[in-house]
Short mmCIF file of C-alpha atoms and ligand atoms in Angstrom, two decimals:
data_model
loop_
_atom_site.label_atom_id
_atom_site.label_comp_id
_atom_site.label_asym_id
_atom_site.label_seq_id
_atom_site.Cartn_x
_atom_site.Cartn_y
_atom_site.Cartn_z
CA MET A 1 5.45 -13.40 -3.41
CA THR A 2 2.01 -14.20 -4.69
CA TYR A 3 0.69 -17.36 -6.28
CA TYR A 4 1.28 -18.40 -9.88
CA ARG A 5 -0.95 -16.89 -12.57
CA ARG A 6 -1.06 -17.27 -16.32
CA VAL A 7 -2.70 -14.76 -18.68
CA GLY A 8 -3.07 -14.57 -22.48
CA ASP A 9 -0.96 -16.20 -25.17
CA ILE A 10 2.31 -17.80 -24.04
CA PRO A 11 4.36 -20.68 -25.53
CA ARG A 12 4.43 -24.11 -23.93
CA LYS A 13 8.14 -23.85 -22.99
CA ARG A 14 9.95 -20.84 -21.55
CA HIS A 15 12.58 -19.12 -23.69
CA THR A 16 11.39 -20.65 -26.95
CA ARG A 17 10.21 -18.94 -30.18
CA HIS A 18 6.76 -17.38 -29.74
CA ASP A 19 5.71 -16.51 -33.28
CA ILE A 20 2.39 -14.69 -33.76
CA GLY A 21 1.50 -13.86 -37.37
CA GLY A 22 5.14 -13.98 -38.47
CA THR A 23 6.41 -11.78 -35.59
CA VAL A 24 8.49 -13.33 -32.84
CA MET A 25 7.48 -11.88 -29.46
CA ALA A 26 10.11 -10.24 -27.21
CA GLU A 27 10.44 -11.99 -23.85
CA GLU A 28 10.89 -9.91 -20.69
CA LEU A 29 11.69 -11.53 -17.35
CA VAL A 30 10.63 -9.37 -14.39
CA GLY A 31 12.73 -10.96 -11.67
CA GLU A 32 13.41 -10.04 -8.07
CA GLU A 33 16.76 -10.69 -6.34
CA GLY A 34 18.50 -10.98 -9.69
CA PHE A 35 17.40 -14.24 -11.28
CA SER A 36 16.94 -16.03 -7.93
CA GLY A 37 13.68 -14.64 -6.53
CA PRO A 38 10.05 -14.55 -7.64
CA SER A 39 9.58 -13.62 -11.30
CA SER A 40 7.18 -13.30 -14.20
CA LEU A 41 7.83 -13.79 -17.89
CA LEU A 42 6.08 -11.39 -20.31
CA TYR A 43 5.76 -11.58 -24.10
CA HIS A 44 5.82 -8.18 -25.87
CA ARG A 45 4.99 -7.51 -29.51
CA THR A 46 7.91 -5.06 -29.60
CA SER A 47 11.10 -4.58 -27.62
CA PRO A 48 10.38 -3.08 -24.18
CA SER A 49 13.89 -1.57 -24.36
CA ALA A 50 13.14 0.58 -27.44
CA ILE A 51 13.36 4.12 -26.08
CA VAL A 52 13.89 7.13 -28.34
CA SER A 53 14.47 9.91 -25.81
CA ILE A 54 15.53 10.42 -22.17
CA GLU A 55 14.52 13.59 -20.32
CA GLN A 56 14.70 15.07 -16.85
CA ALA A 57 11.23 15.07 -15.25
CA ASP A 58 10.04 18.11 -13.32
CA VAL A 59 8.76 16.14 -10.32
CA THR A 60 10.18 17.27 -6.99
CA PRO A 61 10.64 14.49 -4.42
CA ALA A 62 9.11 15.16 -1.00
CA THR A 63 11.52 16.09 1.79
CA TYR A 64 11.20 15.23 5.47
CA THR A 65 12.68 16.84 8.57
CA PRO A 66 13.31 14.98 11.83
CA ASN A 67 10.37 14.89 14.26
CA GLN A 68 12.27 16.99 16.83
CA PRO A 69 11.63 17.80 19.56
CA VAL A 70 9.97 14.39 19.43
CA SER A 71 6.19 14.74 19.45
CA PRO A 72 3.03 12.77 18.79
CA HIS A 73 1.01 14.20 15.92
CA HIS A 74 -2.50 14.19 14.54
CA PHE A 75 -2.57 15.08 10.83
CA ARG A 76 -5.93 15.86 9.23
CA THR A 77 -5.83 14.65 5.62
CA THR A 78 -9.24 16.30 5.14
CA LYS A 79 -7.43 19.65 5.32
CA LEU A 80 -4.82 18.79 2.65
CA PRO A 81 -5.14 20.47 -0.77
CA SER A 82 -7.41 18.33 -2.95
CA GLY A 83 -7.73 20.05 -6.32
CA ALA A 84 -7.37 18.43 -9.73
CA GLY A 85 -4.60 15.87 -9.79
CA ASP A 86 -3.54 12.32 -10.53
CA ALA A 87 -2.53 9.36 -8.40
CA VAL A 88 1.19 9.66 -9.15
CA THR A 89 2.36 13.25 -9.68
CA SER A 90 -0.07 14.85 -7.19
CA ARG A 91 0.99 12.80 -4.15
CA ILE A 92 1.52 14.84 -1.03
CA GLY A 93 4.38 13.30 0.95
CA LEU A 94 3.61 13.30 4.69
CA LEU A 95 6.03 11.00 6.49
CA GLY A 96 9.18 9.23 5.39
CA ASN A 97 12.46 7.55 6.27
CA SER A 98 15.00 5.58 4.28
CA ASP A 99 12.74 2.47 4.20
CA ILE A 100 9.33 3.89 3.29
CA GLN A 101 7.38 7.06 2.68
CA LEU A 102 3.71 7.70 3.18
CA SER A 103 1.76 10.13 1.02
CA TYR A 104 -1.86 11.02 0.39
CA VAL A 105 -3.47 11.98 -2.87
CA THR A 106 -6.84 12.94 -4.25
CA ALA A 107 -6.91 11.78 -7.88
CA THR A 108 -9.38 13.28 -10.32
CA GLY A 109 -7.79 12.15 -13.59
CA THR A 110 -5.63 9.48 -15.18
CA SER A 111 -1.97 9.42 -14.15
CA PRO A 112 0.95 9.37 -16.54
CA LEU A 113 2.52 6.00 -17.29
CA TYR A 114 4.87 5.38 -14.38
CA ARG A 115 7.33 2.88 -12.99
CA ASN A 116 8.98 3.01 -9.61
CA ALA A 117 12.43 1.43 -9.73
CA VAL A 118 13.06 2.06 -6.01
CA GLY A 119 10.71 -0.51 -4.47
CA ASP A 120 7.19 -1.85 -4.27
CA GLU A 121 4.26 0.51 -3.80
CA LEU A 122 1.18 -0.24 -1.73
CA VAL A 123 -1.88 1.91 -2.36
CA TYR A 124 -4.86 1.87 0.02
CA VAL A 125 -8.06 3.12 -1.62
CA GLN A 126 -9.86 5.30 0.90
CA SER A 127 -12.63 6.31 -1.51
CA GLY A 128 -13.58 6.14 -5.17
CA ASP A 129 -13.10 3.56 -7.88
CA ALA A 130 -10.00 3.21 -10.01
CA VAL A 131 -8.36 0.87 -12.49
CA LEU A 132 -4.69 0.01 -12.33
CA GLU A 133 -3.58 -0.55 -15.91
CA SER A 134 -0.19 -2.18 -16.30
CA VAL A 135 1.88 -4.37 -18.60
CA PHE A 136 0.13 -7.23 -16.77
CA GLY A 137 -3.37 -6.00 -17.72
CA ARG A 138 -6.27 -4.35 -15.97
CA LEU A 139 -7.05 -4.52 -12.24
CA ALA A 140 -10.22 -2.78 -11.03
CA VAL A 141 -10.12 -1.57 -7.43
CA GLY A 142 -12.41 0.27 -5.03
CA PRO A 143 -12.79 1.51 -1.47
CA GLY A 144 -10.97 -0.63 1.08
CA ASP A 145 -8.62 -2.25 -1.43
CA TYR A 146 -4.92 -2.57 -0.80
CA VAL A 147 -3.13 -2.63 -4.16
CA VAL A 148 0.46 -3.89 -4.38
CA VAL A 149 2.44 -2.64 -7.38
CA PRO A 150 5.76 -4.48 -7.65
CA THR A 151 9.00 -2.62 -8.30
CA GLY A 152 9.58 -1.62 -11.91
CA VAL A 153 6.09 -2.39 -13.24
CA THR A 154 5.00 0.15 -15.86
CA HIS A 155 1.48 1.22 -14.95
CA ARG A 156 -1.00 4.05 -14.71
CA TRP A 157 -3.96 4.84 -12.50
CA VAL A 158 -7.25 5.43 -14.31
CA VAL A 159 -9.80 7.03 -12.03
CA GLY A 160 -13.40 6.01 -12.60
CA ALA A 161 -16.76 7.71 -12.10
CA PRO A 162 -17.29 9.70 -10.01
CA ALA A 163 -13.89 10.91 -11.14
CA ARG A 164 -12.31 11.23 -7.73
CA ALA A 165 -10.36 8.76 -5.63
CA GLN A 166 -8.60 9.31 -2.32
CA LEU A 167 -5.51 7.14 -1.95
CA LEU A 168 -3.04 6.49 0.86
CA VAL A 169 0.24 5.57 -0.81
CA PHE A 170 3.18 3.68 0.71
CA GLU A 171 6.37 3.84 -1.35
CA SER A 172 8.77 1.22 -0.04
CA ARG A 173 12.47 0.72 -0.73
CA SER A 174 11.98 -3.04 -0.54
CA HIS A 175 9.49 -5.65 -1.65
CA ILE A 176 6.15 -5.76 0.15
CA GLN A 177 5.35 -9.30 1.22
CA ILE A 178 2.68 -11.37 2.87
CA PRO A 179 4.02 -11.99 6.42
CA ARG A 180 6.05 -15.19 6.59
CA LYS A 181 4.09 -16.35 9.67
CA TYR A 182 0.95 -16.78 7.51
CA LEU A 183 2.63 -19.07 4.97
CA THR A 184 3.29 -22.79 4.88
CA PRO A 185 6.90 -23.87 4.16
CA THR A 186 5.98 -24.07 0.46
CA GLY A 187 4.34 -20.65 0.37
CA GLN A 188 0.62 -21.40 0.58
CA LEU A 189 -1.47 -19.25 2.90
CA ALA A 190 -1.95 -21.46 5.95
CA GLU A 191 -5.15 -22.29 7.77
CA GLY A 192 -5.50 -19.65 10.50
CA ALA A 193 -4.09 -16.85 8.36
CA PRO A 194 -6.47 -13.86 8.26
CA PHE A 195 -6.86 -14.11 4.47
CA SER A 196 -6.43 -16.76 1.80
CA GLU A 197 -5.53 -17.01 -1.89
CA ARG A 198 -9.22 -16.60 -2.73
CA ASP A 199 -9.02 -13.06 -1.36
CA LEU A 200 -6.09 -12.03 -3.57
CA ARG A 201 -7.09 -10.53 -6.93
CA GLY A 202 -4.76 -10.30 -9.91
CA PRO A 203 -5.05 -8.61 -13.31
CA GLU A 204 -7.94 -9.59 -15.58
CA PRO A 205 -7.38 -12.47 -18.02
CA GLU A 206 -7.46 -10.26 -21.14
CA PRO A 207 -4.21 -8.44 -22.11
CA LEU A 208 -4.57 -4.68 -22.68
CA LEU A 209 -2.84 -4.53 -26.11
CA ILE A 210 -2.82 -0.75 -26.55
CA ASP A 211 -1.17 0.66 -29.69
CA GLY A 212 0.85 3.84 -29.66
CA SER A 213 4.18 5.44 -30.45
CA ASP A 214 6.44 7.94 -28.67
CA VAL A 215 4.91 7.09 -25.31
CA GLU A 216 6.15 8.86 -22.17
CA VAL A 217 6.90 6.88 -19.02
CA LEU A 218 7.80 8.60 -15.75
CA VAL A 219 10.58 6.66 -14.01
CA GLN A 220 11.39 7.01 -10.32
CA THR A 221 14.84 5.96 -9.11
CA ARG A 222 16.59 6.61 -5.80
CA ASP A 223 18.06 9.82 -7.21
CA GLY A 224 14.87 11.34 -8.57
CA TYR A 225 12.55 11.27 -11.57
CA SER A 226 13.25 10.82 -15.29
CA ARG A 227 11.12 10.55 -18.38
CA HIS A 228 11.69 7.82 -20.96
CA ILE A 229 10.00 8.10 -24.33
CA HIS A 230 9.24 4.59 -25.58
CA ARG A 231 9.04 4.04 -29.32
CA ASP A 232 6.02 1.74 -28.84
CA HIS A 233 3.31 1.57 -26.22
CA PRO A 234 4.52 -0.56 -23.26
CA PHE A 235 1.07 -2.17 -22.95
CA ASP A 236 1.75 -4.49 -25.91
CA VAL A 237 1.98 -7.71 -23.86
CA VAL A 238 0.15 -10.65 -25.44
CA GLY A 239 0.58 -12.95 -22.44
CA TRP A 240 2.55 -13.60 -19.27
CA ASP A 241 2.92 -16.05 -16.44
CA GLY A 242 4.60 -16.08 -13.06
CA CYS A 243 4.36 -14.90 -9.48
CA VAL A 244 5.16 -11.16 -9.78
CA TYR A 245 2.28 -8.90 -10.81
CA PRO A 246 0.06 -6.18 -9.32
CA TRP A 247 -2.51 -7.59 -6.94
CA ALA A 248 -5.25 -6.42 -4.62
CA LEU A 249 -6.60 -7.49 -1.23
CA SER A 250 -9.67 -5.84 0.24
CA ILE A 251 -9.38 -4.83 3.89
CA HIS A 252 -12.97 -6.14 4.12
CA ASP A 253 -11.64 -9.64 3.36
CA PHE A 254 -9.22 -9.50 6.31
CA GLU A 255 -10.67 -11.82 8.96
CA PRO A 256 -9.97 -10.46 12.44
CA ILE A 257 -8.55 -12.65 15.20
CA VAL A 258 -10.15 -11.90 18.59
CA GLY A 259 -9.54 -13.30 22.05
CA ARG A 260 -10.99 -13.52 25.57
CA ILE A 261 -8.53 -10.80 26.55
CA HIS A 262 -6.79 -8.18 24.44
CA GLN A 263 -4.86 -9.40 21.39
CA PRO A 264 -1.72 -7.40 20.50
CA PRO A 265 -1.34 -5.59 17.16
CA PRO A 266 0.64 -8.42 15.44
CA VAL A 267 -2.69 -10.28 14.99
CA HIS A 268 -3.67 -7.44 12.65
CA GLN A 269 -0.53 -7.70 10.51
CA THR A 270 -1.27 -7.73 6.78
CA PHE A 271 2.01 -6.90 4.99
CA ALA A 272 5.73 -6.87 5.74
CA GLY A 273 8.66 -5.06 4.17
CA VAL A 274 12.23 -4.25 5.14
CA GLY A 275 12.00 -1.86 8.10
CA PHE A 276 8.21 -1.80 8.44
CA VAL A 277 4.94 -3.71 8.83
CA ILE A 278 1.41 -2.75 7.81
CA CYS A 279 -1.63 -3.88 9.83
CA SER A 280 -5.42 -3.75 9.33
CA PHE A 281 -7.87 -2.94 12.13
CA VAL A 282 -11.30 -4.10 11.02
CA PRO A 283 -14.78 -4.36 12.57
CA ARG A 284 -14.67 -7.14 15.17
CA LEU A 285 -16.00 -8.41 18.45
CA PHE A 286 -14.29 -6.97 21.51
CA ASP A 287 -12.47 -9.13 24.07
CA PHE A 288 -15.13 -11.19 25.84
CA ASP A 289 -13.82 -11.92 29.34
CA PRO A 290 -16.12 -10.15 31.84
CA ASP A 291 -13.08 -8.33 33.27
CA ALA A 292 -11.33 -7.68 29.94
CA VAL A 293 -10.12 -4.12 29.35
CA LYS A 294 -11.21 -3.67 25.75
CA VAL A 295 -9.17 -0.64 24.76
CA PRO A 296 -5.41 -1.07 24.15
CA TYR A 297 -3.10 -0.77 27.15
CA HIS A 298 -0.59 2.09 27.20
CA HIS A 299 2.46 1.05 25.28
CA ALA A 300 5.94 2.23 24.46
CA ASN A 301 6.85 0.81 21.06
CA VAL A 302 10.51 1.14 21.90
CA ASP A 303 11.67 0.00 18.47
CA SER A 304 9.16 1.70 16.20
CA ASP A 305 7.20 4.74 15.14
CA GLU A 306 3.48 3.94 14.87
CA VAL A 307 1.24 5.56 12.26
CA LEU A 308 -2.49 4.95 12.11
CA PHE A 309 -4.79 6.05 9.30
CA TYR A 310 -8.41 6.16 10.40
CA SER A 311 -10.44 4.98 7.41
CA ASP A 312 -13.97 4.48 8.72
CA GLY A 313 -16.12 3.83 11.79
CA ASP A 314 -15.72 5.02 15.39
CA PHE A 315 -12.38 4.94 17.15
CA MET A 316 -13.25 4.40 20.76
CA SER A 317 -9.69 4.53 22.07
CA ARG A 318 -9.23 7.98 20.48
CA ALA A 319 -12.59 9.50 21.49
CA GLY A 320 -12.21 13.08 22.65
CA SER A 321 -8.92 13.64 20.82
CA GLY A 322 -10.43 15.12 17.66
CA ILE A 323 -9.44 12.07 15.62
CA GLY A 324 -11.97 11.03 12.98
CA ILE A 325 -12.23 9.58 9.50
CA GLY A 326 -9.27 10.75 7.40
CA SER A 327 -7.05 11.40 10.42
CA ILE A 328 -3.48 10.11 10.66
CA SER A 329 -1.84 9.75 14.07
CA LEU A 330 1.91 9.45 14.56
CA HIS A 331 3.06 8.02 17.88
CA PRO A 332 6.86 7.98 17.68
CA ALA A 333 9.37 5.89 19.63
CA GLY A 334 10.19 7.80 22.81
CA PHE A 335 6.54 8.63 23.49
CA ILE A 336 4.33 6.32 25.56
CA HIS A 337 0.85 6.24 24.06
CA GLY A 338 -2.45 4.73 25.09
CA PRO A 339 -6.19 5.25 25.14
CA GLN A 340 -7.52 8.78 25.54
CA PRO A 341 -9.15 9.63 28.92
CA GLY A 342 -12.59 8.01 29.36
CA SER A 343 -12.07 5.46 26.57
CA ARG A 344 -11.91 2.47 28.91
CA GLU A 345 -15.07 3.52 30.72
CA ARG A 346 -16.91 4.05 27.42
CA SER A 347 -15.88 0.60 26.17
CA GLU A 348 -17.54 -1.20 29.11
CA GLY A 349 -20.84 -2.74 28.04
CA VAL A 350 -19.90 -2.52 24.35
CA ASP A 351 -19.33 -5.85 22.63
CA ARG A 352 -17.91 -4.83 19.24
CA THR A 353 -16.11 -2.12 17.33
CA GLY A 354 -16.83 -0.87 13.81
CA GLU A 355 -13.43 0.76 13.38
CA LEU A 356 -11.52 0.45 10.12
CA ALA A 357 -7.91 1.60 10.17
CA VAL A 358 -4.56 0.98 8.50
CA MET A 359 -1.40 0.98 10.61
CA LEU A 360 2.20 1.47 9.54
CA ASP A 361 4.91 0.60 12.07
CA THR A 362 8.42 1.60 11.04
CA PHE A 363 11.60 0.46 12.75
CA ALA A 364 13.46 3.70 12.01
CA PRO A 365 12.14 7.14 12.97
CA LEU A 366 9.91 8.91 10.46
CA GLY A 367 10.60 12.42 9.28
CA VAL A 368 7.72 14.84 8.78
CA SER A 369 7.03 17.02 5.73
CA GLU A 370 5.99 20.67 5.70
CA ALA A 371 2.66 19.61 4.18
CA ALA A 372 2.03 17.30 7.14
CA LEU A 373 2.97 19.95 9.70
CA ASP A 374 0.54 22.35 7.99
CA VAL A 375 -2.37 20.01 8.88
CA SER A 376 -1.09 18.89 12.30
CA ASP A 377 -3.46 19.55 15.22
CA PRO A 378 -1.43 21.60 17.74
CA GLU A 379 -3.61 20.40 20.66
CA TYR A 380 -3.18 16.66 20.04
CA PRO A 381 -0.03 16.13 22.17
CA TRP A 382 -1.95 17.33 25.25
CA SER A 383 -5.10 15.28 24.62
CA TRP A 384 -4.19 12.58 27.16
CA ALA A 385 -3.65 15.24 29.86
CA GLY A 386 -6.96 16.98 29.18
CA GLY A 387 -5.21 20.07 27.79
CA ARG A 388 -1.89 21.80 28.10
FE1 FE2 B 401 -0.14 1.78 19.51
#
């Protein structure tokens, strides 16, 4: 749920005639939880239901095998294939379960028009500039942005200059929300939350209004991918209002919460969904008690698998493990993880960290793809023991 926005030309009352130049606009309610949850109301020049063909799409969903025998992993995204591709059809699935899947993509060109009918998507921009064009308009994003694309929104990713963007993509089976603990009873971001409404960016105020006919849209459902050919271009919306739309939050606008002694990961929480949370680790002052141990204590996340994407900076707690920018670690339930040897000693006398990382904690075990196993560092599981 985000705050109310209003864009373009809409009538004063909902569900009343909206006549522009003799044409009555077609209303579309994008509503979650049937007609009971957050929604937006869009006004199209033509019927958004007018399709002229339905085809099977030749997109193969990623498959995941159980992480057995259970093992920690270090995946190097820098070793993944990164040729020409787009932000939707070139995704390389890495980890997944029935609640969420995580993929990585290097986009060099504009994606097809796409809507995901399974759940919300969250895209973290690791590098490059891009524009998310959707029925709601244009949203420009860049490095460090989280971009939430609600379920069912027809959109495409336009990659800017230089024509290359690296994206970490979370495809959820649920809606991705701002954590309840940050909100007042009426839904405002509360004082003390690590970000505020001023940090949330929505689509630009000008509608896209793109003309076209016989326009392909790639549709993802739980059973696979289809292609719908729309008679008219879906980006024909003259105006909309409501609380459901694509939005962005920069990780650089996340204000860290620090303490005299170590604060647990929930202070870094940024998003919540069914079966998972997503957290941001940003540059911050270390714990300031003279006796504080500044690196995280060993922990057994008995109810979750923990995935960390290392976006930028130094990662003191992982020094010596080979982890660097572009790495993804997976510390599954059943494995007790903690700082690598020497990390605590190195942290003494240091008063801040420049690390930038995105964490996904899932409450069901994650399966691993072949593509992920191909870039998994075989030595990582032994890095705490100083070798096998
Ligand atoms: Fe952890």
